[in-house]
Coordinates of C-alpha atoms in Angstrom, one line a residue:
Chain A
G1 CA 2.0 -8.4 8.9
C2 CA 0.4 -11.1 10.9
V3 CA 3.3 -13.5 10.4
T4 CA 5.8 -10.9 11.4
G5 CA 3.9 -10.0 14.5
Q6 CA 2.7 -6.6 13.5
S7 CA -0.2 -5.2 15.4
A8 CA -3.6 -4.7 13.8
E9 CA -3.2 -1.0 13.7
E10 CA 0.1 -1.2 11.8
R11 CA -1.5 -3.6 9.3
Q12 CA -4.4 -1.4 8.9
R13 CA -2.1 1.5 8.2
T14 CA -0.2 -0.5 5.7
S15 CA -3.2 -1.6 3.9
T16 CA -4.6 1.9 3.8
Q17 CA -1.4 3.2 2.3
L18 CA -1.5 0.4 -0.2
E19 CA -5.1 1.2 -1.1
L20 CA -4.1 4.7 -1.9
I21 CA -1.4 3.5 -4.2
F22 CA -3.7 1.1 -5.9
R23 CA -6.4 3.6 -6.3
A24 CA -4.0 5.9 -8.0
T25 CA -3.4 3.3 -10.7
G26 CA -7.0 3.2 -11.6
Y27 CA -7.2 -0.5 -11.8
P28 CA -9.6 -2.6 -9.7
F29 CA -7.7 -4.1 -6.8
F30 CA -8.1 -6.7 -4.1
I31 CA -6.4 -6.8 -0.9
V32 CA -6.5 -10.2 0.7
H33 CA -5.4 -11.1 4.2
L34 CA -3.4 -14.2 4.8
E35 CA -6.0 -15.2 7.4
Q36 CA -8.4 -15.9 4.5
V37 CA -6.3 -18.9 3.8
F38 CA -8.3 -20.7 6.5
C39 CA -11.4 -20.2 4.5
L40 CA -10.1 -21.6 1.3
P41 CA -11.9 -24.6 -0.2
G42 CA -10.0 -27.8 -0.9
A43 CA -10.5 -27.2 -4.6
V44 CA -7.6 -24.8 -4.5
L45 CA -5.3 -27.8 -4.5
E46 CA -6.6 -29.2 -7.7
A47 CA -5.0 -28.5 -11.0
T48 CA -8.1 -28.0 -13.1
C49 CA -11.2 -27.4 -11.4
S50 CA -14.3 -25.4 -11.8
V51 CA -14.4 -22.0 -10.2
P52 CA -15.5 -22.5 -6.6
V53 CA -18.5 -20.5 -5.8
R54 CA -17.6 -18.7 -2.7
S55 CA -18.6 -15.4 -1.5
E56 CA -15.7 -13.9 0.2
G57 CA -16.1 -10.6 1.8
D58 CA -13.4 -8.0 1.7
Y59 CA -10.0 -9.2 1.0
K60 CA -6.7 -7.7 1.5
A61 CA -4.0 -9.0 -0.7
A62 CA -1.5 -11.3 0.8
V63 CA 0.8 -8.3 1.4
N64 CA 1.9 -9.8 4.6
R65 CA 4.6 -11.4 2.6
F66 CA 8.2 -11.5 3.3
I67 CA 8.8 -9.0 0.6
E68 CA 9.8 -5.5 1.6
S69 CA 8.5 -2.9 -0.6
S70 CA 5.7 -2.7 -3.0
R71 CA 5.2 -0.3 -5.7
A72 CA 2.1 0.2 -7.7
A73 CA 2.7 -0.6 -11.3
S74 CA 1.5 2.5 -13.1
S75 CA 0.7 0.5 -16.2
N76 CA 4.4 0.3 -17.1
T77 CA 4.5 -3.4 -17.1
T78 CA 1.3 -4.4 -18.6
S79 CA 1.7 -6.2 -21.9
G80 CA -1.3 -6.2 -24.1
E81 CA -1.5 -10.0 -24.4
D82 CA -4.4 -11.1 -22.3
Q83 CA -7.4 -9.1 -21.4
D84 CA -7.8 -10.8 -18.1
Q85 CA -4.5 -10.1 -16.7
D86 CA -4.0 -8.5 -13.4
P87 CA -1.5 -5.8 -13.5
S88 CA 1.1 -6.8 -11.0
V89 CA 2.8 -4.6 -8.6
L90 CA 6.3 -3.8 -9.4
K91 CA 8.9 -3.3 -6.9
T92 CA 12.6 -3.2 -7.0
Q93 CA 13.3 -6.1 -5.0
C94 CA 10.2 -7.9 -4.9
L95 CA 7.7 -10.2 -6.1
L96 CA 4.4 -9.2 -5.1
S97 CA 1.4 -9.9 -7.1
Q98 CA -1.5 -7.6 -6.4
L99 CA -4.9 -8.8 -7.4
D100 CA -7.6 -6.5 -8.2
T101 CA -10.8 -5.9 -6.4
Q102 CA -13.4 -3.4 -5.6
D103 CA -13.0 -0.8 -3.1
L104 CA -13.3 -1.6 0.5
P105 CA -15.1 0.4 3.0
S106 CA -12.5 2.1 4.9
G107 CA -12.0 1.5 8.6
L108 CA -13.2 -2.1 8.3
L109 CA -11.0 -4.8 9.7
P110 CA -11.7 -7.6 7.3
F111 CA -9.7 -10.2 9.0
D112 CA -10.9 -12.2 11.9
R113 CA -8.8 -11.9 15.1
Q114 CA -9.3 -15.4 15.9
L115 CA -7.9 -16.5 12.6
T116 CA -5.0 -14.2 13.2
G117 CA -4.2 -16.2 16.3
V118 CA -4.5 -19.5 14.5
L119 CA -2.3 -18.3 11.8
Q120 CA 0.3 -17.2 14.3
K121 CA 0.1 -20.5 16.0
L122 CA 0.6 -22.2 12.6
F123 CA 3.8 -20.2 12.0
D124 CA 5.0 -20.6 15.5
A125 CA 4.7 -24.3 15.1
V126 CA 7.2 -24.2 12.3
K127 CA 10.7 -24.2 13.7
T128 CA 13.0 -23.1 11.0
L129 CA 12.9 -19.9 9.1
T130 CA 13.4 -21.7 5.9
A131 CA 10.3 -23.8 6.4
K132 CA 8.4 -20.7 7.5
E133 CA 9.2 -18.9 4.4
D134 CA 8.4 -21.9 2.3
L135 CA 5.1 -22.3 4.0
L136 CA 4.3 -18.7 3.7
H137 CA 5.0 -18.8 0.0
T138 CA 2.9 -21.8 -0.5
L139 CA -0.1 -20.4 1.3
R140 CA 0.2 -17.1 -0.5
Q141 CA 0.3 -18.9 -3.8
H142 CA -2.9 -20.8 -2.9
L143 CA -4.6 -17.6 -1.8
I144 CA -3.7 -15.8 -4.9
V145 CA -4.8 -18.6 -7.2
H146 CA -8.1 -18.9 -5.3
T147 CA -8.8 -15.2 -5.5
A148 CA -8.0 -15.2 -9.1
R149 CA -10.4 -18.1 -9.7
T150 CA -13.1 -16.5 -7.7
H151 CA -13.0 -13.3 -9.6
G152 CA -12.7 -14.8 -12.9
Y153 CA -9.2 -14.0 -13.9
S154 CA -7.3 -16.5 -16.1
K155 CA -3.8 -15.1 -15.6
V156 CA -1.9 -13.9 -12.7
M157 CA 1.2 -11.8 -13.2
M158 CA 3.9 -11.9 -10.6
G159 CA 6.6 -9.3 -10.2
D160 CA 9.6 -11.6 -9.9
S161 CA 12.7 -9.9 -11.1
C162 CA 15.7 -11.6 -12.6
S163 CA 17.8 -11.4 -9.5
R164 CA 15.0 -12.7 -7.3
L165 CA 14.4 -15.6 -9.6
A166 CA 18.0 -16.5 -9.6
V167 CA 18.0 -16.6 -5.8
K168 CA 14.8 -18.6 -5.9
L169 CA 16.3 -21.1 -8.3
L170 CA 19.3 -21.8 -6.2
S171 CA 17.4 -21.9 -2.9
S172 CA 14.8 -24.2 -4.5
I173 CA 17.6 -26.6 -5.5
C174 CA 18.9 -26.5 -2.0
Q175 CA 15.6 -27.3 -0.6
G176 CA 15.0 -30.2 -2.9
R177 CA 12.5 -28.7 -5.1
G178 CA 14.0 -29.8 -8.3
A179 CA 10.7 -31.2 -9.6
S180 CA 9.0 -27.9 -9.5
L181 CA 11.9 -25.7 -10.6
A182 CA 10.8 -25.2 -14.1
A183 CA 7.4 -24.1 -13.0
D184 CA 8.6 -22.0 -10.1
T185 CA 11.1 -20.0 -12.1
G186 CA 9.9 -20.2 -15.6
F187 CA 8.0 -17.6 -17.5
C188 CA 4.8 -19.4 -17.4
D189 CA 3.5 -21.6 -14.7
L190 CA 0.6 -23.8 -15.6
R191 CA 0.5 -26.0 -12.5
Y192 CA -2.9 -24.8 -11.6
G193 CA -4.6 -25.7 -14.8
D194 CA -7.0 -23.0 -15.4
I195 CA -4.9 -20.2 -13.8
G196 CA -1.7 -19.4 -15.6
I197 CA 1.0 -17.6 -13.6
V198 CA 3.3 -15.5 -15.7
R199 CA 6.3 -13.6 -14.7
P200 CA 6.9 -10.8 -17.1
M201 CA 9.5 -9.1 -15.1
R202 CA 11.9 -11.9 -15.1
D203 CA 14.1 -10.2 -17.7
Y204 CA 15.0 -7.3 -15.5
S205 CA 17.5 -7.2 -12.7
S206 CA 16.6 -5.6 -9.5
K207 CA 19.1 -2.8 -10.1
E208 CA 17.3 -1.9 -13.3
I209 CA 14.0 -1.9 -11.6
A210 CA 15.2 0.1 -8.7
F211 CA 16.6 2.8 -11.0
Y212 CA 13.5 2.8 -13.1
N213 CA 11.2 3.2 -10.1
R214 CA 13.4 5.9 -8.7
M215 CA 13.5 7.9 -11.9
F216 CA 9.9 7.6 -12.7
G217 CA 8.8 8.2 -9.2
V218 CA 6.8 5.0 -8.8
P219 CA 5.3 5.1 -5.3
S220 CA 6.4 2.4 -3.1
L221 CA 5.7 0.9 0.3
F222 CA 8.0 -1.2 2.3
I223 CA 6.6 -4.0 4.4
P224 CA 9.0 -5.9 6.6
G225 CA 8.9 -9.6 6.0
L226 CA 9.9 -12.7 7.7
D227 CA 13.5 -12.4 6.9
T228 CA 14.0 -8.7 7.3
K229 CA 17.0 -7.9 9.4
T230 CA 17.8 -11.5 9.9
P231 CA 21.4 -12.5 9.9
D232 CA 22.8 -14.0 6.7
K233 CA 22.6 -17.6 7.8
A234 CA 19.1 -17.5 9.2
S235 CA 17.5 -19.4 6.4
I236 CA 18.4 -21.1 3.1
Q237 CA 16.7 -18.4 1.1
R238 CA 18.5 -15.7 3.0
L239 CA 21.9 -17.3 2.6
T240 CA 21.4 -17.9 -1.1
E241 CA 20.4 -14.3 -1.5
S242 CA 23.5 -13.0 0.2
F243 CA 25.7 -15.4 -1.7
V244 CA 24.3 -14.4 -5.1
T245 CA 24.4 -10.7 -4.3
R246 CA 28.0 -10.9 -3.1
L247 CA 29.0 -12.9 -6.1
Q248 CA 27.2 -10.5 -8.4
A249 CA 29.2 -7.6 -7.0
D250 CA 32.4 -9.1 -8.1
F251 CA 31.2 -11.1 -11.1
P252 CA 28.4 -9.1 -12.8
S253 CA 27.4 -12.0 -15.0
T254 CA 26.3 -14.2 -12.1
V255 CA 22.6 -13.5 -12.1
S256 CA 22.2 -13.6 -15.8
T257 CA 24.0 -16.9 -16.0
I258 CA 21.8 -18.4 -13.5
Y259 CA 18.8 -16.9 -15.2
R260 CA 19.8 -18.3 -18.6
T261 CA 20.3 -21.7 -17.1
S262 CA 16.8 -21.6 -15.6
E263 CA 15.4 -20.8 -19.0
K264 CA 16.7 -24.1 -20.3
L265 CA 14.8 -26.1 -17.6
Q266 CA 11.8 -28.0 -18.6
T267 CA 9.7 -30.5 -16.9
S268 CA 9.2 -33.9 -18.5
G269 CA 5.7 -32.9 -19.3
G270 CA 4.1 -34.2 -16.2
T271 CA 3.0 -30.9 -14.8
H272 CA 1.5 -29.5 -17.9
S273 CA -0.9 -32.3 -18.7
A274 CA -4.3 -32.1 -17.2
D275 CA -3.8 -35.0 -14.9
A276 CA -6.6 -37.4 -14.5
E277 CA -5.4 -38.4 -11.1
P278 CA -4.5 -35.5 -8.8
A279 CA -2.8 -38.0 -6.6
G280 CA 0.2 -37.7 -8.9
K281 CA 0.8 -34.2 -7.7
C282 CA 2.1 -32.9 -4.5
L283 CA -0.6 -31.7 -2.1
L284 CA 1.0 -28.3 -1.4
C285 CA 3.0 -27.2 -4.3
M286 CA 1.2 -29.0 -7.1
C287 CA 4.2 -30.2 -8.8
A288 CA 4.8 -33.8 -9.9
L289 CA 5.5 -36.1 -7.0
D290 CA 9.0 -37.2 -7.1
T291 CA 8.9 -39.5 -4.2
K292 CA 7.2 -42.5 -5.6
L293 CA 10.3 -43.9 -7.1
E294 CA 11.7 -47.4 -7.1
E295 CA 13.9 -48.9 -4.5
A296 CA 17.2 -48.1 -6.1
S297 CA 16.8 -44.4 -6.0
A298 CA 18.7 -41.9 -3.9
F299 CA 15.5 -40.8 -2.3
H300 CA 14.8 -44.2 -1.1
A301 CA 18.3 -44.4 0.4
T302 CA 17.5 -41.2 2.2
L303 CA 14.4 -42.6 3.7
V304 CA 16.2 -45.7 4.8
S305 CA 19.0 -43.8 6.4
E306 CA 16.4 -41.7 8.2
K307 CA 14.8 -44.8 9.7
L308 CA 18.1 -46.2 10.6
S309 CA 19.2 -43.1 12.5
Q310 CA 16.1 -43.3 14.7
K311 CA 15.8 -45.4 17.7
Q312 CA 12.8 -47.3 16.5
I313 CA 13.1 -49.4 13.5
T314 CA 10.0 -50.9 12.0
K315 CA 11.3 -53.0 9.2
S316 CA 14.5 -54.7 8.5
P317 CA 16.8 -52.4 6.6
A318 CA 18.9 -55.2 5.2
A319 CA 16.5 -56.0 2.4
D320 CA 16.1 -52.4 1.3
W321 CA 19.5 -51.1 1.9
V322 CA 20.9 -49.6 -1.2
P323 CA 24.5 -48.4 -0.8
D324 CA 24.6 -44.9 -2.1
G325 CA 27.3 -42.4 -1.8
Q326 CA 24.8 -39.8 -0.7
C327 CA 23.7 -41.8 2.3
C328 CA 26.4 -40.8 4.7
S329 CA 26.0 -37.1 4.2
R330 CA 22.2 -37.5 4.3
I331 CA 22.3 -39.2 7.7
D332 CA 23.8 -36.1 9.3
A333 CA 21.4 -33.8 7.6
Q334 CA 18.4 -36.0 8.4
N335 CA 19.6 -36.6 12.0
H336 CA 19.3 -32.9 12.6
N337 CA 15.8 -33.0 11.2
C338 CA 14.9 -36.1 12.9
G339 CA 15.8 -34.8 16.3
S340 CA 13.8 -31.6 15.8
S341 CA 10.5 -33.1 14.9
G342 CA 8.9 -36.1 16.4
G343 CA 6.6 -37.2 13.7
R344 CA 8.2 -39.7 11.5
C345 CA 7.2 -42.5 9.2
S346 CA 8.0 -45.1 11.7
S347 CA 6.4 -43.6 14.8
S348 CA 3.1 -45.1 15.4
D349 CA 2.0 -43.0 18.4
R350 CA 1.8 -39.7 16.5
T351 CA -1.4 -38.6 14.9
P352 CA -1.7 -40.5 11.7
T353 CA -2.4 -37.3 9.8
S354 CA 1.1 -36.0 9.6
T355 CA 2.5 -39.4 8.6
D356 CA -0.1 -39.8 5.9
L357 CA 0.4 -36.3 4.7
K358 CA 3.9 -37.2 3.8
S359 CA 2.9 -39.7 1.3
L360 CA 1.0 -36.9 -0.5
L361 CA 3.9 -34.5 -0.6
C362 CA 6.9 -34.0 -2.7
Y363 CA 10.3 -34.1 -1.0
S364 CA 10.7 -30.5 -0.2
C365 CA 7.2 -30.1 1.1
R366 CA 7.8 -33.0 3.3
L367 CA 10.8 -31.3 4.8
T368 CA 8.7 -28.2 5.4
I369 CA 6.0 -30.2 7.2
Q370 CA 8.5 -32.2 9.1
D371 CA 9.8 -29.0 10.6
M372 CA 6.4 -28.3 12.1
S373 CA 5.9 -29.6 15.5
A374 CA 2.3 -30.3 14.9
A375 CA 0.6 -30.7 11.6
E376 CA -2.9 -30.0 12.9
F377 CA -2.4 -26.3 12.6
L378 CA -2.5 -26.4 8.9
P379 CA -5.5 -24.7 7.3
P380 CA -8.5 -27.0 7.1
Y381 CA -8.6 -27.0 3.3
I382 CA -5.2 -28.8 3.2
M383 CA -6.3 -31.4 5.7
A384 CA -9.6 -31.9 3.9
E385 CA -7.9 -32.4 0.6
A386 CA -5.3 -34.7 2.1
E387 CA -8.0 -36.9 3.6
R388 CA -9.9 -36.9 0.4
R389 CA -6.9 -38.1 -1.5
M390 CA -6.1 -40.7 1.0
R391 CA -9.5 -42.1 0.9
R392 CA -9.4 -42.2 -2.9
S393 CA -6.1 -44.0 -3.0
Q394 CA -7.4 -46.4 -0.4
M395 CA -10.5 -47.0 -2.4
E396 CA -8.4 -47.5 -5.6
E397 CA -6.3 -50.0 -3.8
E398 CA -9.4 -51.9 -2.7
I399 CA -10.9 -52.1 -6.1
A400 CA -7.6 -52.4 -7.9
A401 CA -8.3 -55.9 -8.8
F402 CA -11.4 -55.0 -10.6
L403 CA -10.0 -52.1 -12.6
L404 CA -9.2 -52.5 -16.2
P405 CA -5.7 -51.7 -17.3
E406 CA -4.7 -48.1 -17.4
D407 CA -5.3 -47.3 -21.0
D408 CA -9.0 -47.7 -20.4
A409 CA -9.4 -44.3 -19.0
E410 CA -13.2 -44.2 -19.1
D411 CA -13.7 -47.3 -17.2
R412 CA -11.3 -46.2 -14.5
E413 CA -13.2 -43.0 -14.0
E414 CA -16.5 -44.8 -14.0
V415 CA -15.5 -47.2 -11.3
S416 CA -13.9 -44.7 -9.1
Chain B
M1 CA 39.3 24.6 5.0
A2 CA 36.3 23.1 3.3
A3 CA 33.0 24.5 4.4
S4 CA 30.4 22.3 5.8
I5 CA 28.3 20.6 3.3
A6 CA 24.6 20.2 3.3
L7 CA 23.4 16.9 1.9
R8 CA 20.1 15.2 1.3
L9 CA 20.2 11.5 2.1
E10 CA 17.4 9.2 1.1
F11 CA 16.9 5.6 2.0
G12 CA 14.5 3.3 0.2
G13 CA 13.6 -0.3 -0.3
G14 CA 13.8 -1.3 3.3
A15 CA 17.0 0.5 4.2
E16 CA 15.0 3.0 6.1
L17 CA 14.3 0.4 8.7
L18 CA 17.8 0.8 9.9
F19 CA 17.2 4.5 10.3
D20 CA 14.1 4.5 12.4
G21 CA 11.9 4.4 9.4
V22 CA 12.8 7.9 8.3
R23 CA 13.4 8.0 4.6
E24 CA 14.8 11.4 4.1
H25 CA 17.5 13.0 6.1
L26 CA 18.8 16.5 5.6
V27 CA 22.2 16.5 7.1
T28 CA 25.0 18.9 7.3
L29 CA 28.5 17.5 7.4
P30 CA 31.0 19.5 9.5
G31 CA 33.7 21.4 7.7
Q32 CA 37.1 19.7 7.5
S33 CA 40.4 20.3 5.8
E34 CA 39.8 17.8 3.0
P35 CA 36.7 17.6 0.9
W36 CA 34.3 14.9 2.0
D37 CA 34.2 11.8 -0.1
M38 CA 31.8 8.9 -0.1
K39 CA 34.0 6.7 2.1
Q40 CA 34.0 9.3 4.8
L41 CA 30.3 9.8 4.3
L42 CA 29.6 6.2 4.9
A43 CA 31.7 6.2 8.0
W44 CA 29.8 9.3 9.2
I45 CA 26.5 7.7 8.5
R46 CA 27.5 4.6 10.3
G47 CA 28.6 6.6 13.3
N48 CA 25.8 9.2 13.4
L49 CA 22.7 8.0 11.6
L50 CA 22.6 4.3 11.7
K51 CA 20.5 3.2 14.6
E52 CA 21.0 -0.5 14.5
R53 CA 22.6 -3.4 12.8
P54 CA 25.5 -1.7 11.0
E55 CA 26.4 -4.9 9.2
L56 CA 23.2 -4.7 7.3
F57 CA 24.2 -1.4 5.7
V58 CA 28.0 -1.1 5.5
Q59 CA 30.4 -3.9 4.9
G60 CA 33.9 -2.9 5.6
D61 CA 34.6 0.3 3.7
T62 CA 31.7 0.2 1.3
V63 CA 28.0 -0.5 1.4
R64 CA 26.7 -4.0 1.5
P65 CA 26.3 -5.6 -1.9
G66 CA 22.7 -5.3 -2.9
I67 CA 22.4 -1.7 -1.8
L68 CA 22.3 0.7 -4.7
V69 CA 23.7 4.1 -4.3
L70 CA 22.7 7.0 -6.5
I71 CA 24.4 10.3 -6.4
N72 CA 22.3 13.0 -7.9
D73 CA 20.2 10.3 -9.6
A74 CA 23.2 8.7 -11.2
D75 CA 24.7 5.4 -10.3
W76 CA 27.7 6.0 -8.1
E77 CA 29.8 3.7 -10.2
L78 CA 29.8 6.4 -12.8
M79 CA 31.0 8.9 -10.3
G80 CA 33.8 6.9 -8.9
E81 CA 32.1 5.0 -6.1
L82 CA 33.9 5.6 -2.9
T83 CA 36.3 8.2 -4.3
Y84 CA 33.6 10.6 -5.4
Q85 CA 34.0 13.9 -3.6
L86 CA 30.8 15.4 -2.3
Q87 CA 29.5 18.8 -3.2
D88 CA 27.2 21.0 -1.4
Q89 CA 23.5 20.2 -1.9
D90 CA 24.2 16.7 -3.3
N91 CA 21.5 14.2 -3.2
V92 CA 22.5 10.7 -2.2
V93 CA 20.0 7.8 -2.3
F94 CA 20.5 4.4 -0.9
I95 CA 18.1 1.7 -2.2
S96 CA 18.2 -1.7 -0.8
T97 CA 17.3 -4.4 -3.3
L98 CA 17.6 -7.3 -0.8
H99 CA 14.9 -9.3 0.8
G100 CA 16.4 -9.0 4.2
G101 CA 16.3 -5.2 4.5

């Protein structure tokens, strides 16, 4: 609600209604406000870490998502696999994962107004709806993982339906998230190490879920999101959704085809291993960094053409220029991005933070950050973790000469 | 010739946003010579009930893809979609399965 500009009373009303629904299920529930994202520790961004000891007060679940309706899962979807699972909330269209907590005293506003303002400023700083939705999704993910860790859950169940995942798959590809596709849309997402995110609903299309909820009277609540009532072309996600839905109307096998294809996706094993160096992962989305590639890659060509299309050129492009068929089309796309945000790799008068952040992010997260006019609005835990990683990499560079070769893992850890 | 028909329309999944947030509407369609069918009902809804953004609900003659229609708790595809003729006291439900309302 905060992100879509709802007033505090509306949000309170929504969360009260949600509480009622959750209580009816009989499960313990948590409701976490998105503002809590400013209180997260940097440890959230590590793949495997000890449970941070934090005493958070009342939470309201990140229901301020861009997902419309939420229905309480009246134990229809729980599978008996893990004892620690949070029953997720089912809805026809949506993917909302509700975490469980204790009851909240009613009438209490658990979120800080000041944080609300900061959060709104953060999202106002992001220019495009695509980047906003992306950022929202990332922050929510962090919040959910953190809450799960704090309360001792080892698995989180998300309510993504087949149709939603198909849309997510295509829009991820459009945004350059190829590296994290398998984790984002697969059944099991082990990016966060100790917390596993599973998606049990990925076999059911939204139509099936809608009918089911209707026939069994599952209570639902609709919360307007970021892209409610936006025109079709407002963001990549929206466009993809309308594309897939329209195609599905004429060709009913569209969604299942996309879904089956996504099942075949696997990562090369990078995301699943408990990485000794967290620097190998993107700061925001925790997938393997795909940007540290050698000079002859398409990504490098993208970077070069970006620099070329700017007024200021810091290094001679001749040496690094790799003719690539993608360059020309990239120039146009990047030009558009270039013009909108000032902070770029070559500009030296911007705050160093946003430039350095980029080296820690995967390609698509970079695009999201680039769309922000100022990176300092990001929650403190992200900046702190970024600084920490930069310091570590700097230190590693300095002592690189003294480090033994990579297969001596113990020595490496000892020195650093 | 046909008498006026009383219908119960329900909107869910976000579609109610286009109707002032009201989920349930009890409407009475005026009598006319031919029986009412879904196509006419949609046109009627568009003209009388829809408060804003018609393109988010109807697309041409039919509903926007992504909006499910249930007639008496059965998928309207089973009933003939737009050609289904409405009876008195029918229950028509529109559920949006889309993100964007």
